Amino acid sequence: MRYVDLDPNTDLAETSAHDAADDPQHGSAVNGAPAVFADNPTARELAIWLQAFQSFFNVAHQPLAEDERAEVLTRNWNKETSVARCALLRSSHLTFLLVQELDNTYHGAVDPNAVDRAIDFSAANSTQVLGAVSSVDRNKQSTKAANTAFVELMEILSDVRSICDAMLESRAVSFSAWASIGKVLARELKRSSAACRLARVMDVTNIHPSLLALTANLTPDPLGANVRQVFSGLASSLEMLSFIERDLRQDYPLKPALPLFTLINQETRGLLELLQTRVMRAERLTEEVFEALDSTSYAIRMELRKVFEHELAGLSQQRDAPVIRARVENAHGLLRDSFQQSTVVLAQVFDPTLDGPKLFSAFRTKVEQSLALRRDLWTVLQFVRHAEKESSERPVLDALLEPLAGFRDGSMHYLMYKDWETYERFVEDVASTRGAVELKPVLHRFATYLETLFSQISMRAVFTDHPFEPPKAES
C-alpha cells in the first residue's frame, strides 16, 4: 500500500486530479465518474474489501492453526469458500450503494440513510441484496457511464460468487480449487476500471492532524517521512478494525470479517518490515527514537502472534456463535489496543504532550490494562483458593468455572502470550475433573501457579506509583 499524507486543508479534488494526470489509462475519472472518492465512506470501505480479498486468498496471511498449516494442500477449504462468498455479497452491497450515490450525483440527491437502510447486507439476507443488484443491472442502459463501470464491478463480484456457490455444492473444496477462485477474482479486478479507481482511494490514509503536524516538523526530512509512513500504516489498520467493530456492535455475522483480518495481518507485517529494514536504519537516529521503534516493533509482533496463532486460528471451522463472537472481540481488542498504544508511544518520543485520549476517543493505557490484570488475577486466585478449601462441594466448583471463563475472555489477554496456554490448560483440567479426590491437587497446583504469576505481574514497573490494595470482601 502506498501512503500519501495530506494536509487537513488540502483539496482532495486536486490530489485526485494530480493522480489521474499520472495515469492516462484511467483518466481523471472512471468513465466519467467523479474523481473524488477519498472522502467517500462507501468508496473507502469497498476499496478496503477489494484489497482484503487478495490477502484472504493468500495462505501466508490466513490465521491457520499449526496442524492446519501443515495440511494446507490436503485440507478442505469449503469453510473459507463460504466466508469468501459472504464477503463477496457484502462487497456487492457496497458497490450497489456506490452506484446509487453516483446516480444521485446526476439525478438529484436523496437521503443517503434511506439508501443505506434499503438492504440488510448480512449473509442471511442475500436474496434482498441480489434483488437490488439485479434491479440496477436491468436499468444499466439508463445510467451514466460512471455507473456502468461500477455495475460491471458488481457483475464481476456476482460471477465470482457464483463460482463459490458451485464449489460449495460439493462437500470438499481442494486447495487448487480455492486458489483458482482467488486468481480469477484478482484477474478480473485488475481489468476493472472501477476497481482500479477504487484502489487509488487507499493511497490516502486518514492520519490525525496532530500526527501530521508532528512529522512535518521532524528533522532530518527522511525521518519525518519514515515516521509518517509508520503512523499511516497504523491508522490504516485501525480504520479496518473500525469496520469489524461496527459488525460486533450491530451483531452482524462475524466470519465474513476474516478477509479484513488477513489484510490487517498482511499490512502490519509489511509495516514491521518497513520498521526493521528502513526506519530503524535511518541515519542520525537517536538512541531514544531507536528504542521506541524497536519496542513498538516487538510489541506489535507479539500481538500479531496472539491474534493469528491463537484467537483467530481455526475460526473458519468454528460453528459455535458465542465462541466466534468472543474470539473476534478478543482479536479486535488486542489489535486495536496494540495499534493505538504503538501510535501514542511513538508520538510521545517526539512530543510528550500528545496523550492517548487526544488521539483516540476510546484509549486505554498500559497502566490501566496492567491495573485491571492485577486486580482480576487476584480475584481469580481468591476463587481458586476458596474452591480448594471446599473442593468436596460440587456447587463450589460450578461457581468457580464462571469467573475462570470471565478472566480467560477478558484480562488474560493482558498477560504474556506464553501464559495463555498454561492458564487455559488449568481451566480445562478443573472443568474435566469428576471428584473431590481428583480435583483437590489440581486446584492446589492451579493456586500455586496463580500466586507465582501474580507475584511476577506485581513486579512490573508500571506499579511503582500504584501499590496494591486488595478489594474488600463483601460482607
GROMACS .gro file of C-alpha atoms in nm:
model
  475
    1MET     CA    1   0.000   0.000   0.000
    2ARG     CA    2   0.131   0.348  -0.084
    3TYR     CA    3   0.055   0.604   0.185
    4VAL     CA    4   0.003   0.969   0.090
    5ASP     CA    5  -0.007   1.226   0.365
    6LEU     CA    6  -0.241   1.520   0.318
    7ASP     CA    7  -0.261   1.847   0.498
    8PRO     CA    8  -0.609   1.882   0.654
    9ASN     CA    9  -0.671   2.179   0.425
   10THR     CA   10  -0.562   2.001   0.107
   11ASP     CA   11  -0.825   1.989  -0.165
   12LEU     CA   12  -0.885   1.619  -0.231
   13ALA     CA   13  -1.012   1.701  -0.578
   14GLU     CA   14  -0.674   1.849  -0.662
   15THR     CA   15  -0.500   1.540  -0.529
   16SER     CA   16  -0.720   1.305  -0.730
   17ALA     CA   17  -0.675   1.513  -1.043
   18HIS     CA   18  -0.300   1.501  -0.994
   19ASP     CA   19  -0.308   1.123  -0.956
   20ALA     CA   20  -0.523   1.090  -1.266
   21ALA     CA   21  -0.281   1.301  -1.468
   22ASP     CA   22  -0.017   1.037  -1.395
   23ASP     CA   23  -0.249   0.764  -1.520
   24PRO     CA   24  -0.371   0.828  -1.873
   25GLN     CA   25  -0.522   0.482  -1.890
   26HIS     CA   26  -0.796   0.566  -1.642
   27GLY     CA   27  -0.811   0.941  -1.679
   28SER     CA   28  -0.942   1.184  -1.421
   29ALA     CA   29  -1.238   0.960  -1.354
   30VAL     CA   30  -1.370   0.617  -1.430
   31ASN     CA   31  -1.567   0.663  -1.749
   32GLY     CA   32  -1.691   1.000  -1.631
   33ALA     CA   33  -1.725   0.915  -1.262
   34PRO     CA   34  -1.637   1.187  -1.011
   35ALA     CA   35  -1.265   1.181  -0.938
   36VAL     CA   36  -1.302   1.228  -0.562
   37PHE     CA   37  -1.358   0.908  -0.364
   38ALA     CA   38  -1.107   0.957  -0.085
   39ASP     CA   39  -1.362   1.121   0.145
   40ASN     CA   40  -1.648   0.891   0.046
   41PRO     CA   41  -1.703   0.632   0.325
   42THR     CA   42  -1.869   0.381   0.093
   43ALA     CA   43  -1.587   0.401  -0.161
   44ARG     CA   44  -1.322   0.369   0.109
   45GLU     CA   45  -1.485   0.065   0.263
   46LEU     CA   46  -1.536  -0.101  -0.074
   47ALA     CA   47  -1.173  -0.032  -0.169
   48ILE     CA   48  -1.059  -0.200   0.151
   49TRP     CA   49  -1.278  -0.505   0.091
   50LEU     CA   50  -1.148  -0.548  -0.263
   51GLN     CA   51  -0.794  -0.536  -0.132
   52ALA     CA   52  -0.884  -0.774   0.151
   53PHE     CA   53  -0.991  -1.045  -0.092
   54GLN     CA   54  -0.642  -1.065  -0.236
   55SER     CA   55  -0.487  -1.115   0.107
   56PHE     CA   56  -0.758  -1.366   0.207
   57PHE     CA   57  -0.671  -1.594  -0.084
   58ASN     CA   58  -0.302  -1.586   0.016
   59VAL     CA   59  -0.237  -1.873   0.259
   60ALA     CA   60   0.053  -1.685   0.417
   61HIS     CA   61  -0.191  -1.438   0.572
   62GLN     CA   62  -0.453  -1.691   0.686
   63PRO     CA   63  -0.497  -1.745   1.063
   64LEU     CA   64  -0.437  -2.119   1.049
   65ALA     CA   65  -0.353  -2.343   1.341
   66GLU     CA   66  -0.023  -2.531   1.317
   67ASP     CA   67  -0.189  -2.858   1.219
   68GLU     CA   68  -0.396  -2.678   0.954
   69ARG     CA   69  -0.091  -2.505   0.808
   70ALA     CA   70   0.088  -2.838   0.787
   71GLU     CA   71  -0.201  -2.977   0.580
   72VAL     CA   72  -0.263  -2.680   0.351
   73LEU     CA   73  -0.255  -2.890   0.035
   74THR     CA   74  -0.484  -3.164   0.167
   75ARG     CA   75  -0.732  -2.988   0.398
   76ASN     CA   76  -1.086  -2.895   0.297
   77TRP     CA   77  -1.124  -2.528   0.203
   78ASN     CA   78  -1.503  -2.525   0.192
   79LYS     CA   79  -1.537  -2.310   0.505
   80GLU     CA   80  -1.306  -2.043   0.364
   81THR     CA   81  -1.500  -2.059   0.037
   82SER     CA   82  -1.820  -1.992   0.231
   83VAL     CA   83  -1.656  -1.696   0.405
   84ALA     CA   84  -1.542  -1.561   0.067
   85ARG     CA   85  -1.895  -1.592  -0.068
   86CYS     CA   86  -2.040  -1.391   0.221
   87ALA     CA   87  -1.772  -1.125   0.186
   88LEU     CA   88  -1.839  -1.101  -0.189
   89LEU     CA   89  -2.205  -1.048  -0.112
   90ARG     CA   90  -2.118  -0.762   0.121
   91SER     CA   91  -1.895  -0.607  -0.143
   92SER     CA   92  -2.181  -0.632  -0.392
   93HIS     CA   93  -2.397  -0.439  -0.149
   94LEU     CA   94  -2.133  -0.168  -0.108
   95THR     CA   95  -2.096  -0.141  -0.484
   96PHE     CA   96  -2.473  -0.108  -0.514
   97LEU     CA   97  -2.469   0.179  -0.262
   98LEU     CA   98  -2.190   0.349  -0.453
   99VAL     CA   99  -2.384   0.317  -0.779
  100GLN     CA  100  -2.680   0.480  -0.606
  101GLU     CA  101  -2.461   0.764  -0.481
  102LEU     CA  102  -2.313   0.821  -0.826
  103ASP     CA  103  -2.659   0.812  -0.981
  104ASN     CA  104  -2.778   1.069  -0.728
  105THR     CA  105  -2.492   1.293  -0.837
  106TYR     CA  106  -2.652   1.315  -1.181
  107HIS     CA  107  -3.021   1.294  -1.093
  108GLY     CA  108  -3.050   1.476  -0.763
  109ALA     CA  109  -2.955   1.376  -0.414
  110VAL     CA  110  -3.171   1.161  -0.193
  111ASP     CA  111  -3.149   1.079   0.172
  112PRO     CA  112  -2.835   0.859   0.198
  113ASN     CA  113  -2.976   0.692   0.508
  114ALA     CA  114  -3.272   0.571   0.303
  115VAL     CA  115  -3.034   0.407   0.057
  116ASP     CA  116  -2.816   0.259   0.329
  117ARG     CA  117  -3.111   0.107   0.513
  118ALA     CA  118  -3.264  -0.033   0.193
  119ILE     CA  119  -3.063  -0.353   0.218
  120ASP     CA  120  -2.961  -0.578   0.501
  121PHE     CA  121  -2.620  -0.693   0.380
  122SER     CA  122  -2.582  -0.978   0.627
  123ALA     CA  123  -2.528  -1.315   0.468
  124ALA     CA  124  -2.866  -1.428   0.600
  125ASN     CA  125  -3.049  -1.189   0.370
  126SER     CA  126  -2.870  -1.248   0.041
  127THR     CA  127  -3.192  -1.256  -0.162
  128GLN     CA  128  -3.262  -0.891  -0.085
  129VAL     CA  129  -2.909  -0.788  -0.185
  130LEU     CA  130  -2.915  -0.987  -0.507
  131GLY     CA  131  -3.257  -0.848  -0.596
  132ALA     CA  132  -3.133  -0.492  -0.554
  133VAL     CA  133  -2.823  -0.563  -0.760
  134SER     CA  134  -3.035  -0.713  -1.037
  135SER     CA  135  -3.259  -0.406  -1.044
  136VAL     CA  136  -2.956  -0.188  -1.105
  137ASP     CA  137  -2.842  -0.420  -1.382
  138ARG     CA  138  -3.182  -0.401  -1.554
  139ASN     CA  139  -3.152  -0.024  -1.564
  140LYS     CA  140  -2.793  -0.034  -1.683
  141GLN     CA  141  -2.862   0.136  -2.015
  142SER     CA  142  -3.020   0.436  -1.847
  143THR     CA  143  -2.730   0.510  -1.616
  144LYS     CA  144  -2.433   0.728  -1.683
  145ALA     CA  145  -2.109   0.567  -1.798
  146ALA     CA  146  -1.979   0.609  -1.443
  147ASN     CA  147  -2.248   0.382  -1.312
  148THR     CA  148  -2.180   0.132  -1.587
  149ALA     CA  149  -1.823   0.080  -1.462
  150PHE     CA  150  -1.946   0.002  -1.114
  151VAL     CA  151  -2.236  -0.211  -1.236
  152GLU     CA  152  -1.974  -0.411  -1.424
  153LEU     CA  153  -1.783  -0.443  -1.098
  154MET     CA  154  -2.098  -0.584  -0.938
  155GLU     CA  155  -2.118  -0.835  -1.221
  156ILE     CA  156  -1.760  -0.944  -1.152
  157LEU     CA  157  -1.838  -0.995  -0.784
  158SER     CA  158  -2.157  -1.180  -0.872
  159ASP     CA  159  -1.975  -1.410  -1.117
  160VAL     CA  160  -1.708  -1.499  -0.861
  161ARG     CA  161  -1.975  -1.556  -0.601
  162SER     CA  162  -2.141  -1.798  -0.844
  163ILE     CA  163  -1.812  -1.986  -0.867
  164CYS     CA  164  -1.812  -2.012  -0.489
  165ASP     CA  165  -2.169  -2.141  -0.496
  166ALA     CA  166  -2.072  -2.408  -0.749
  167MET     CA  167  -1.774  -2.512  -0.536
  168LEU     CA  168  -1.988  -2.533  -0.225
  169GLU     CA  169  -2.227  -2.777  -0.388
  170SER     CA  170  -1.967  -3.042  -0.320
  171ARG     CA  171  -1.863  -3.109   0.038
  172ALA     CA  172  -1.494  -3.066  -0.030
  173VAL     CA  173  -1.306  -2.778  -0.189
  174SER     CA  174  -0.946  -2.858  -0.275
  175PHE     CA  175  -0.660  -2.614  -0.230
  176SER     CA  176  -0.617  -2.579  -0.606
  177ALA     CA  177  -0.988  -2.502  -0.647
  178TRP     CA  178  -0.971  -2.249  -0.364
  179ALA     CA  179  -0.663  -2.084  -0.512
  180SER     CA  180  -0.826  -2.068  -0.855
  181ILE     CA  181  -1.112  -1.858  -0.714
  182GLY     CA  182  -0.860  -1.608  -0.586
  183LYS     CA  183  -0.677  -1.600  -0.919
  184VAL     CA  184  -0.997  -1.538  -1.112
  185LEU     CA  185  -1.102  -1.259  -0.878
  186ALA     CA  186  -0.759  -1.092  -0.886
  187ARG     CA  187  -0.750  -1.107  -1.267
  188GLU     CA  188  -1.097  -0.958  -1.308
  189LEU     CA  189  -1.037  -0.683  -1.054
  190LYS     CA  190  -0.717  -0.589  -1.234
  191ARG     CA  191  -0.918  -0.549  -1.556
  192SER     CA  192  -1.196  -0.349  -1.389
  193SER     CA  193  -1.166   0.027  -1.439
  194ALA     CA  194  -1.385   0.085  -1.131
  195ALA     CA  195  -1.167  -0.140  -0.914
  196CYS     CA  196  -0.853   0.036  -1.038
  197ARG     CA  197  -1.002   0.372  -0.949
  198LEU     CA  198  -1.104   0.247  -0.607
  199ALA     CA  199  -0.752   0.120  -0.549
  200ARG     CA  200  -0.638   0.482  -0.557
  201VAL     CA  201  -0.860   0.555  -0.259
  202MET     CA  202  -0.618   0.353  -0.048
  203ASP     CA  203  -0.339   0.595  -0.140
  204VAL     CA  204  -0.489   0.842   0.106
  205THR     CA  205  -0.472   0.748   0.473
  206ASN     CA  206  -0.657   0.948   0.736
  207ILE     CA  207  -0.382   1.041   0.980
  208HIS     CA  208  -0.471   1.253   1.282
  209PRO     CA  209  -0.384   1.622   1.215
  210SER     CA  210  -0.166   1.633   1.529
  211LEU     CA  211   0.047   1.349   1.394
  212LEU     CA  212   0.074   1.516   1.054
  213ALA     CA  213   0.194   1.835   1.220
  214LEU     CA  214   0.442   1.637   1.431
  215THR     CA  215   0.601   1.458   1.136
  216ALA     CA  216   0.615   1.777   0.931
  217ASN     CA  217   0.842   1.932   1.194
  218LEU     CA  218   1.081   1.637   1.235
  219THR     CA  219   1.437   1.667   1.115
  220PRO     CA  220   1.603   1.540   0.912
  221ASP     CA  221   1.331   1.523   0.649
  222PRO     CA  222   1.372   1.147   0.582
  223LEU     CA  223   1.294   1.080   0.949
  224GLY     CA  224   0.969   1.274   0.923
  225ALA     CA  225   0.871   1.085   0.608
  226ASN     CA  226   0.953   0.747   0.763
  227VAL     CA  227   0.765   0.815   1.086
  228ARG     CA  228   0.470   0.944   0.884
  229GLN     CA  229   0.460   0.613   0.697
  230VAL     CA  230   0.451   0.426   1.027
  231PHE     CA  231   0.160   0.641   1.150
  232SER     CA  232  -0.011   0.587   0.814
  233GLY     CA  233   0.016   0.212   0.841
  234LEU     CA  234  -0.121   0.208   1.195
  235ALA     CA  235  -0.406   0.444   1.101
  236SER     CA  236  -0.497   0.226   0.804
  237SER     CA  237  -0.518  -0.087   1.019
  238LEU     CA  238  -0.727   0.095   1.278
  239GLU     CA  239  -0.968   0.201   1.003
  240MET     CA  240  -1.011  -0.164   0.901
  241LEU     CA  241  -1.072  -0.258   1.263
  242SER     CA  242  -1.347   0.004   1.281
  243PHE     CA  243  -1.548  -0.197   1.027
  244ILE     CA  244  -1.513  -0.508   1.243
  245GLU     CA  245  -1.613  -0.307   1.549
  246ARG     CA  246  -1.929  -0.196   1.369
  247ASP     CA  247  -2.016  -0.557   1.287
  248LEU     CA  248  -1.970  -0.651   1.651
  249ARG     CA  249  -2.186  -0.362   1.767
  250GLN     CA  250  -2.465  -0.436   1.518
  251ASP     CA  251  -2.449  -0.813   1.574
  252TYR     CA  252  -2.374  -0.899   1.211
  253PRO     CA  253  -2.224  -1.238   1.112
  254LEU     CA  254  -1.855  -1.223   1.203
  255LYS     CA  255  -1.685  -1.489   0.994
  256PRO     CA  256  -1.707  -1.265   0.683
  257ALA     CA  257  -1.471  -1.027   0.866
  258LEU     CA  258  -1.185  -1.276   0.824
  259PRO     CA  259  -1.066  -1.113   0.497
  260LEU     CA  260  -1.027  -0.785   0.685
  261PHE     CA  261  -0.818  -0.960   0.948
  262THR     CA  262  -0.597  -1.118   0.681
  263LEU     CA  263  -0.545  -0.777   0.522
  264ILE     CA  264  -0.451  -0.632   0.860
  265ASN     CA  265  -0.206  -0.921   0.903
  266GLN     CA  266  -0.051  -0.855   0.563
  267GLU     CA  267  -0.031  -0.478   0.603
  268THR     CA  268   0.106  -0.495   0.957
  269ARG     CA  269   0.378  -0.741   0.862
  270GLY     CA  270   0.470  -0.506   0.579
  271LEU     CA  271   0.486  -0.224   0.832
  272LEU     CA  272   0.714  -0.429   1.058
  273GLU     CA  273   0.943  -0.496   0.763
  274LEU     CA  274   0.949  -0.122   0.690
  275LEU     CA  275   1.047  -0.055   1.051
  276GLN     CA  276   1.323  -0.314   1.051
  277THR     CA  277   1.475  -0.255   0.710
  278ARG     CA  278   1.444   0.120   0.665
  279VAL     CA  279   1.313   0.330   0.951
  280MET     CA  280   1.541   0.184   1.220
  281ARG     CA  281   1.842   0.204   0.987
  282ALA     CA  282   1.799   0.571   0.908
  283GLU     CA  283   2.094   0.799   0.963
  284ARG     CA  284   2.120   1.031   1.265
  285LEU     CA  285   1.864   0.827   1.458
  286THR     CA  286   1.889   0.900   1.831
  287GLU     CA  287   1.905   0.614   2.080
  288GLU     CA  288   1.570   0.718   2.228
  289VAL     CA  289   1.396   0.705   1.891
  290PHE     CA  290   1.562   0.375   1.802
  291GLU     CA  291   1.449   0.215   2.128
  292ALA     CA  292   1.093   0.343   2.079
  293LEU     CA  293   1.082   0.198   1.728
  294ASP     CA  294   1.233  -0.130   1.846
  295SER     CA  295   0.988  -0.170   2.134
  296THR     CA  296   0.698  -0.078   1.905
  297SER     CA  297   0.806  -0.339   1.652
  298TYR     CA  298   0.838  -0.607   1.921
  299ALA     CA  299   0.504  -0.528   2.082
  300ILE     CA  300   0.316  -0.536   1.753
  301ARG     CA  301   0.480  -0.862   1.652
  302MET     CA  302   0.376  -1.027   1.980
  303GLU     CA  303   0.015  -0.912   1.943
  304LEU     CA  304   0.003  -1.045   1.588
  305ARG     CA  305   0.111  -1.384   1.720
  306LYS     CA  306  -0.158  -1.379   1.986
  307VAL     CA  307  -0.427  -1.296   1.733
  308PHE     CA  308  -0.333  -1.505   1.430
  309GLU     CA  309  -0.181  -1.807   1.605
  310HIS     CA  310  -0.437  -1.826   1.884
  311GLU     CA  311  -0.755  -1.618   1.876
  312LEU     CA  312  -0.839  -1.650   1.505
  313ALA     CA  313  -0.672  -1.982   1.433
  314GLY     CA  314  -0.933  -2.224   1.304
  315LEU     CA  315  -1.211  -1.966   1.327
  316SER     CA  316  -1.346  -2.051   0.983
  317GLN     CA  317  -1.418  -2.405   1.107
  318GLN     CA  318  -1.591  -2.289   1.426
  319ARG     CA  319  -1.970  -2.328   1.446
  320ASP     CA  320  -2.048  -2.203   1.796
  321ALA     CA  321  -2.171  -1.841   1.754
  322PRO     CA  322  -2.080  -1.726   2.112
  323VAL     CA  323  -1.728  -1.867   2.068
  324ILE     CA  324  -1.691  -1.693   1.732
  325ARG     CA  325  -1.804  -1.363   1.881
  326ALA     CA  326  -1.574  -1.392   2.182
  327ARG     CA  327  -1.271  -1.470   1.967
  328VAL     CA  328  -1.341  -1.190   1.719
  329GLU     CA  329  -1.396  -0.945   2.007
  330ASN     CA  330  -1.067  -1.050   2.165
  331ALA     CA  331  -0.876  -1.030   1.838
  332HIS     CA  332  -1.024  -0.689   1.761
  333GLY     CA  333  -0.943  -0.557   2.109
  334LEU     CA  334  -0.586  -0.685   2.109
  335LEU     CA  335  -0.506  -0.532   1.771
  336ARG     CA  336  -0.685  -0.204   1.841
  337ASP     CA  337  -0.508  -0.156   2.174
  338SER     CA  338  -0.173  -0.250   2.021
  339PHE     CA  339  -0.201  -0.011   1.727
  340GLN     CA  340  -0.327   0.273   1.945
  341GLN     CA  341  -0.057   0.216   2.208
  342SER     CA  342   0.213   0.199   1.942
  343THR     CA  343   0.093   0.525   1.787
  344VAL     CA  344   0.092   0.704   2.122
  345VAL     CA  345   0.429   0.567   2.238
  346LEU     CA  346   0.599   0.669   1.916
  347ALA     CA  347   0.431   1.011   1.909
  348GLN     CA  348   0.534   1.088   2.267
  349VAL     CA  349   0.900   1.031   2.182
  350PHE     CA  350   0.880   1.348   1.975
  351ASP     CA  351   0.600   1.531   2.159
  352PRO     CA  352   0.528   1.427   2.520
  353THR     CA  353   0.209   1.638   2.522
  354LEU     CA  354   0.037   1.405   2.273
  355ASP     CA  355  -0.154   1.169   2.501
  356GLY     CA  356  -0.382   0.881   2.409
  357PRO     CA  357  -0.722   1.044   2.471
  358LYS     CA  358  -0.622   1.332   2.245
  359LEU     CA  359  -0.558   1.095   1.955
  360PHE     CA  360  -0.820   0.826   2.023
  361SER     CA  361  -1.162   0.863   2.179
  362ALA     CA  362  -1.154   0.515   2.337
  363PHE     CA  363  -0.799   0.476   2.464
  364ARG     CA  364  -0.683   0.253   2.747
  365THR     CA  365  -0.325   0.298   2.864
  366LYS     CA  366  -0.087   0.019   2.952
  367VAL     CA  367  -0.115   0.128   3.315
  368GLU     CA  368  -0.492   0.084   3.305
  369GLN     CA  369  -0.454  -0.256   3.142
  370SER     CA  370  -0.199  -0.367   3.399
  371LEU     CA  371  -0.412  -0.246   3.689
  372ALA     CA  372  -0.710  -0.440   3.554
  373LEU     CA  373  -0.494  -0.750   3.505
  374ARG     CA  374  -0.356  -0.738   3.859
  375ARG     CA  375  -0.700  -0.684   4.013
  376ASP     CA  376  -0.869  -0.958   3.811
  377LEU     CA  377  -0.584  -1.206   3.858
  378TRP     CA  378  -0.600  -1.155   4.236
  379THR     CA  379  -0.977  -1.210   4.228
  380VAL     CA  380  -0.941  -1.536   4.033
  381LEU     CA  381  -0.675  -1.651   4.281
  382GLN     CA  382  -0.919  -1.597   4.569
  383PHE     CA  383  -1.185  -1.804   4.390
  384VAL     CA  384  -0.940  -2.089   4.336
  385ARG     CA  385  -0.820  -2.079   4.697
  386HIS     CA  386  -1.178  -2.089   4.823
  387ALA     CA  387  -1.264  -2.378   4.591
  388GLU     CA  388  -0.955  -2.567   4.709
  389LYS     CA  389  -1.077  -2.548   5.069
  390GLU     CA  390  -1.431  -2.651   4.975
  391SER     CA  391  -1.349  -2.888   4.691
  392SER     CA  392  -1.580  -3.159   4.823
  393GLU     CA  393  -1.882  -2.948   4.733
  394ARG     CA  394  -1.990  -2.956   4.367
  395PRO     CA  395  -2.173  -2.618   4.379
  396VAL     CA  396  -1.844  -2.452   4.474
  397LEU     CA  397  -1.677  -2.597   4.165
  398ASP     CA  398  -1.964  -2.486   3.943
  399ALA     CA  399  -1.938  -2.135   4.085
  400LEU     CA  400  -1.563  -2.134   4.011
  401LEU     CA  401  -1.594  -2.203   3.639
  402GLU     CA  402  -1.773  -1.874   3.563
  403PRO     CA  403  -1.500  -1.638   3.697
  404LEU     CA  404  -1.232  -1.856   3.537
  405ALA     CA  405  -1.403  -1.818   3.199
  406GLY     CA  406  -1.456  -1.446   3.260
  407PHE     CA  407  -1.083  -1.392   3.319
  408ARG     CA  408  -0.996  -1.601   3.013
  409ASP     CA  409  -1.222  -1.389   2.793
  410GLY     CA  410  -1.108  -1.062   2.948
  411SER     CA  411  -0.791  -0.962   3.131
  412MET     CA  412  -0.599  -1.279   3.041
  413HIS     CA  413  -0.520  -1.106   2.712
  414TYR     CA  414  -0.301  -0.858   2.900
  415LEU     CA  415  -0.074  -1.147   3.004
  416MET     CA  416   0.230  -1.252   2.806
  417TYR     CA  417   0.128  -1.484   2.525
  418LYS     CA  418   0.324  -1.776   2.678
  419ASP     CA  419   0.098  -1.768   2.987
  420TRP     CA  420  -0.227  -1.804   2.792
  421GLU     CA  421  -0.184  -2.174   2.720
  422THR     CA  422  -0.086  -2.258   3.079
  423TYR     CA  423  -0.390  -2.082   3.221
  424GLU     CA  424  -0.626  -2.238   2.968
  425ARG     CA  425  -0.484  -2.584   3.038
  426PHE     CA  426  -0.552  -2.543   3.410
  427VAL     CA  427  -0.909  -2.433   3.338
  428GLU     CA  428  -0.961  -2.739   3.120
  429ASP     CA  429  -0.820  -2.965   3.394
  430VAL     CA  430  -1.054  -2.813   3.652
  431ALA     CA  431  -1.358  -2.848   3.427
  432SER     CA  432  -1.283  -3.211   3.341
  433THR     CA  433  -1.230  -3.344   3.696
  434ARG     CA  434  -1.500  -3.574   3.830
  435GLY     CA  435  -1.450  -3.593   4.203
  436ALA     CA  436  -1.302  -3.421   4.508
  437VAL     CA  437  -1.005  -3.659   4.527
  438GLU     CA  438  -0.905  -3.574   4.173
  439LEU     CA  439  -0.993  -3.204   4.197
  440LYS     CA  440  -0.805  -3.102   4.512
  441PRO     CA  441  -0.448  -3.148   4.377
  442VAL     CA  442  -0.545  -2.975   4.052
  443LEU     CA  443  -0.673  -2.672   4.241
  444HIS     CA  444  -0.362  -2.670   4.460
  445ARG     CA  445  -0.132  -2.663   4.157
  446PHE     CA  446  -0.353  -2.400   3.994
  447ALA     CA  447  -0.343  -2.177   4.303
  448THR     CA  448   0.036  -2.212   4.324
  449TYR     CA  449   0.069  -2.113   3.958
  450LEU     CA  450  -0.162  -1.812   4.002
  451GLU     CA  451   0.030  -1.697   4.313
  452THR     CA  452   0.359  -1.711   4.121
  453LEU     CA  453   0.205  -1.532   3.825
  454PHE     CA  454   0.055  -1.264   4.049
  455SER     CA  455   0.396  -1.205   4.210
  456GLN     CA  456   0.558  -1.166   3.868
  457ILE     CA  457   0.288  -0.927   3.750
  458SER     CA  458   0.320  -0.718   4.065
  459MET     CA  459   0.688  -0.657   3.988
  460ARG     CA  460   0.605  -0.456   3.675
  461ALA     CA  461   0.750  -0.107   3.676
  462VAL     CA  462   0.410   0.047   3.599
  463PHE     CA  463   0.300  -0.035   3.956
  464THR     CA  464   0.567   0.182   4.120
  465ASP     CA  465   0.310   0.453   4.192
  466HIS     CA  466   0.019   0.211   4.230
  467PRO     CA  467   0.058  -0.007   4.543
  468PHE     CA  468  -0.182  -0.297   4.555
  469GLU     CA  469  -0.480  -0.278   4.785
  470PRO     CA  470  -0.687  -0.600   4.784
  471PRO     CA  471  -1.055  -0.532   4.728
  472LYS     CA  472  -1.255  -0.555   5.048
  473ALA     CA  473  -1.455  -0.874   5.079
  474GLU     CA  474  -1.829  -0.829   5.057
  475SER     CA  475  -2.000  -0.866   5.389
   0.00000   0.00000   0.00000
